[in-house]
Amino acid sequence: MNAPIKFSAEILAAKNAGLPIVALESTIITHGMPYPQNMETARIVEQDIRDAGAVPATIAIMDHHIHVGLEPDELERLAQAREVAKLSRADIAFAITSGKTGATTVAATMICAHLADIQVFATGGIGGVHRGAELSFDISADLAELAQTPVTVVAAGAKAILDLPKTMEVLETSGVPVIVFGQDALPAFWSRDSGLPAPLRADTAAEIAAAHKMRARLGLPGGQLVANPIPLASEIPASTLAPHIAQALTEAETQGISAKNVTPFLLSRIFELTNGNSLTANIALVRNNAKLAAAIAQELN
Ligand code: PSU
Ligand code: MN
């Protein structure tokens, strides 16, 4: 394969030195958080990964290339940009050829990470099956990507705005292992407990890395989803969030929000309805995921 990849100076050096690398997505920067917290968070999370002994590779599409690792000015440009496309598997090739700036979702980041030979990726929450999907058919392409691209994705579970039982069913049917870190309950993004059981549980980064390697030895396609609970001090109880989620979902329906706009709309409404508390929690959980991903990357090395 001959993908148009542009590595940052830091990632080139890391590759030459054989250091562990953790991929980071960019949709969380452009569509998941408001400016300037999005840029501050992107920088802090990158530093968390360095402090934990790995090298961060934030991924985005710019200037006809897949950028693996963003230079500081590129990160700033992306965080401030308006009209950035949200890119999933369906859009990524077209975005590169048309020269547009695009932010990669979990699905697109997995594709780019794999092309760049990076096996671990940290984010906040993956996309999943939306509530009412039996009518809307709105199922995130993140799930199909986990079923086919061999990257271990560390998230805090699927976002609580989704239909979690249906999301778990689709993951199971697609053969995606969901490994909960350190507890028996599946976490739900802003909350530690979704009320659903953990399909699999690991208590160390080494166990997760070993399972990743074993999947390759068995010739199994696809990645792993690691569900890492938000730190206790930062969680928002599910009961506090439930009415805000319900209100945001009703508004999305009344306003006819659909397709790619659903997730960004819900996240920004919940941010407003919780007076910013959802963002504080979101930042804490992404940082927590970055640290675990760095530990897994070191074990894989
Ligand atoms: N997690 C966050 N904030 C986000 C997202 C995830 O904390 O903004 C993004 C990811 O890029 C994920 C996408 O892939 O939302 C899912 O969008 P959709 O539901 O349209 O597939
Ligand atoms: Mn969707």
Tab-separated table of C-alpha atoms in Angstrom, residues 68-234:
chain	number	residue	atom	x	y	z
A	68	VAL	CA	-0.049	11.263	11.738
A	69	GLY	CA	1.057	13.545	14.540
A	70	LEU	CA	0.174	17.236	14.265
A	71	GLU	CA	2.722	20.020	14.630
A	72	PRO	CA	1.633	22.617	17.248
A	73	ASP	CA	0.492	25.104	14.573
A	74	GLU	CA	-1.495	22.400	12.774
A	75	LEU	CA	-3.266	21.438	15.989
A	76	GLU	CA	-4.118	25.069	16.601
A	77	ARG	CA	-5.406	25.484	13.032
A	78	LEU	CA	-7.637	22.456	13.402
A	79	ALA	CA	-8.987	23.482	16.813
A	80	GLN	CA	-9.966	26.940	15.536
A	81	ALA	CA	-11.206	25.888	12.103
A	82	ARG	CA	-14.863	26.164	11.209
A	83	GLU	CA	-16.539	23.980	8.611
A	84	VAL	CA	-14.221	21.048	9.217
A	85	ALA	CA	-15.633	17.833	7.776
A	86	LYS	CA	-16.276	14.925	10.141
A	87	LEU	CA	-14.707	11.977	8.390
A	88	SER	CA	-15.555	8.332	8.730
A	89	ARG	CA	-14.579	5.355	6.528
A	90	ALA	CA	-16.927	6.535	3.769
A	91	ASP	CA	-15.423	10.021	3.477
A	92	ILE	CA	-11.714	9.696	4.028
A	93	ALA	CA	-10.462	9.023	0.479
A	94	PHE	CA	-12.630	11.781	-0.985
A	95	ALA	CA	-11.389	14.229	1.654
A	96	ILE	CA	-7.759	13.490	0.753
A	97	THR	CA	-8.242	13.886	-2.998
A	98	SER	CA	-10.334	17.053	-2.652
A	99	GLY	CA	-7.754	18.687	-0.360
A	100	LYS	CA	-10.257	19.476	2.375
A	101	THR	CA	-9.380	19.676	6.050
A	102	GLY	CA	-11.086	16.883	7.887
A	103	ALA	CA	-11.267	15.522	11.393
A	104	THR	CA	-11.139	11.774	11.810
A	105	THR	CA	-13.752	9.910	13.853
A	106	VAL	CA	-12.933	6.717	15.711
A	107	ALA	CA	-13.503	4.696	12.528
A	108	ALA	CA	-11.297	6.885	10.313
A	109	THR	CA	-8.614	7.210	12.995
A	110	MET	CA	-8.438	3.413	13.268
A	111	ILE	CA	-7.913	3.164	9.499
A	112	CYS	CA	-5.135	5.778	9.570
A	113	ALA	CA	-3.484	4.331	12.676
A	114	HIS	CA	-3.380	0.888	11.085
A	115	LEU	CA	-1.869	2.320	7.873
A	116	ALA	CA	0.778	3.991	10.056
A	117	ASP	CA	1.432	0.744	11.946
A	118	ILE	CA	0.072	2.095	15.250
A	119	GLN	CA	-1.830	-0.483	17.273
A	120	VAL	CA	-3.357	1.501	20.135
A	121	PHE	CA	-5.679	4.471	20.089
A	122	ALA	CA	-7.212	6.521	22.914
A	123	THR	CA	-10.454	8.479	22.735
A	124	GLY	CA	-13.430	9.533	24.880
A	125	GLY	CA	-16.317	7.403	23.775
A	126	ILE	CA	-16.981	5.459	20.603
A	127	GLY	CA	-20.052	5.885	18.448
A	128	GLY	CA	-22.659	3.144	18.659
A	129	VAL	CA	-26.278	2.265	18.056
A	130	HIS	CA	-28.483	5.319	18.522
A	131	ARG	CA	-31.726	5.129	20.435
A	132	GLY	CA	-34.538	4.571	17.951
A	133	ALA	CA	-32.130	2.903	15.503
A	134	GLU	CA	-34.846	0.375	14.701
A	135	LEU	CA	-36.498	3.253	12.791
A	136	SER	CA	-33.567	5.544	11.886
A	137	PHE	CA	-31.003	2.794	11.151
A	138	ASP	CA	-28.430	5.136	12.772
A	139	ILE	CA	-25.557	2.860	13.768
A	140	SER	CA	-22.089	4.403	13.955
A	141	ALA	CA	-19.512	3.185	11.465
A	142	ASP	CA	-17.190	2.906	14.494
A	143	LEU	CA	-18.711	-0.503	15.260
A	144	ALA	CA	-18.082	-1.954	11.801
A	145	GLU	CA	-14.536	-0.575	11.937
A	146	LEU	CA	-13.815	-2.316	15.231
A	147	ALA	CA	-14.901	-5.531	13.522
A	148	GLN	CA	-12.364	-5.217	10.709
A	149	THR	CA	-9.340	-3.087	11.672
A	150	PRO	CA	-6.782	-4.458	14.152
A	151	VAL	CA	-6.430	-1.519	16.540
A	152	THR	CA	-7.102	-1.592	20.290
A	153	VAL	CA	-9.334	1.380	21.115
A	154	VAL	CA	-9.398	2.686	24.691
A	155	ALA	CA	-12.664	4.518	25.460
A	156	ALA	CA	-14.839	5.141	28.501
A	157	GLY	CA	-17.542	2.942	27.039
A	158	ALA	CA	-20.053	4.111	24.484
A	159	LYS	CA	-21.649	7.487	25.042
A	160	ALA	CA	-24.652	7.377	27.354
A	161	ILE	CA	-26.746	9.150	24.718
A	162	LEU	CA	-26.769	5.873	22.797
A	163	ASP	CA	-28.700	2.649	23.189
A	164	LEU	CA	-26.086	0.709	25.142
A	165	PRO	CA	-27.741	-2.744	25.122
A	166	LYS	CA	-28.128	-2.592	21.329
A	167	THR	CA	-24.558	-1.318	20.966
A	168	MET	CA	-23.294	-4.304	22.964
A	169	GLU	CA	-25.360	-6.719	20.849
A	170	VAL	CA	-23.897	-5.350	17.614
A	171	LEU	CA	-20.363	-5.566	18.993
A	172	GLU	CA	-20.907	-9.140	20.081
A	173	THR	CA	-22.399	-10.152	16.726
A	174	SER	CA	-19.445	-8.530	14.934
A	175	GLY	CA	-16.930	-10.403	17.044
A	176	VAL	CA	-15.499	-7.370	18.831
A	177	PRO	CA	-14.113	-8.089	22.309
A	178	VAL	CA	-15.249	-5.515	24.868
A	179	ILE	CA	-12.744	-5.578	27.723
A	180	VAL	CA	-13.638	-3.563	30.811
A	181	PHE	CA	-10.658	-2.327	32.784
A	182	GLY	CA	-10.692	-3.123	36.490
A	183	GLN	CA	-14.392	-3.673	37.217
A	184	ASP	CA	-17.295	-6.007	36.454
A	185	ALA	CA	-19.773	-3.424	35.143
A	186	LEU	CA	-19.675	-1.818	31.723
A	187	PRO	CA	-18.991	1.908	32.125
A	188	ALA	CA	-21.195	4.510	30.410
A	189	PHE	CA	-18.877	7.379	29.480
A	190	TRP	CA	-19.745	10.107	32.048
A	191	SER	CA	-20.782	7.451	34.583
A	192	ARG	CA	-18.854	4.439	35.885
A	193	ASP	CA	-21.717	1.968	35.770
A	194	SER	CA	-24.133	1.435	32.876
A	195	GLY	CA	-26.050	-1.268	34.700
A	196	LEU	CA	-24.819	-3.766	32.103
A	197	PRO	CA	-22.229	-6.440	32.880
A	198	ALA	CA	-18.685	-6.376	31.481
A	199	PRO	CA	-18.381	-8.996	28.729
A	200	LEU	CA	-14.661	-9.360	29.548
A	201	ARG	CA	-12.532	-7.919	32.319
A	202	ALA	CA	-8.811	-7.124	32.519
A	203	ASP	CA	-6.955	-5.627	35.467
A	204	THR	CA	-3.625	-4.877	33.782
A	205	ALA	CA	-2.410	-3.324	30.534
A	206	ALA	CA	-0.348	-6.476	29.954
A	207	GLU	CA	-3.473	-8.653	29.733
A	208	ILE	CA	-4.976	-6.323	27.119
A	209	ALA	CA	-1.759	-6.308	25.079
A	210	ALA	CA	-1.533	-10.102	25.267
A	211	ALA	CA	-5.086	-10.497	23.948
A	212	HIS	CA	-4.327	-8.040	21.118
A	213	LYS	CA	-1.316	-10.122	20.083
A	214	MET	CA	-3.244	-13.380	20.352
A	215	ARG	CA	-5.931	-12.081	17.976
A	216	ALA	CA	-3.203	-11.482	15.393
A	217	ARG	CA	-1.763	-14.983	15.938
A	218	LEU	CA	-5.225	-16.456	15.446
A	219	GLY	CA	-5.691	-14.488	12.244
A	220	LEU	CA	-8.781	-12.762	13.588
A	221	PRO	CA	-9.589	-9.493	11.852
A	222	GLY	CA	-10.686	-6.453	13.815
A	223	GLY	CA	-9.686	-4.703	16.992
A	224	GLN	CA	-10.562	-4.632	20.645
A	225	LEU	CA	-12.655	-2.143	22.568
A	226	VAL	CA	-11.252	-1.374	26.008
A	227	ALA	CA	-13.875	0.259	28.237
A	228	ASN	CA	-12.083	2.223	30.930
A	229	PRO	CA	-14.325	3.684	33.662
A	230	ILE	CA	-14.138	7.440	34.274
A	231	PRO	CA	-12.235	8.208	37.525
A	232	LEU	CA	-14.565	8.165	40.527
A	233	ALA	CA	-13.941	11.804	41.462
A	234	SER	CA	-14.968	12.986	37.983
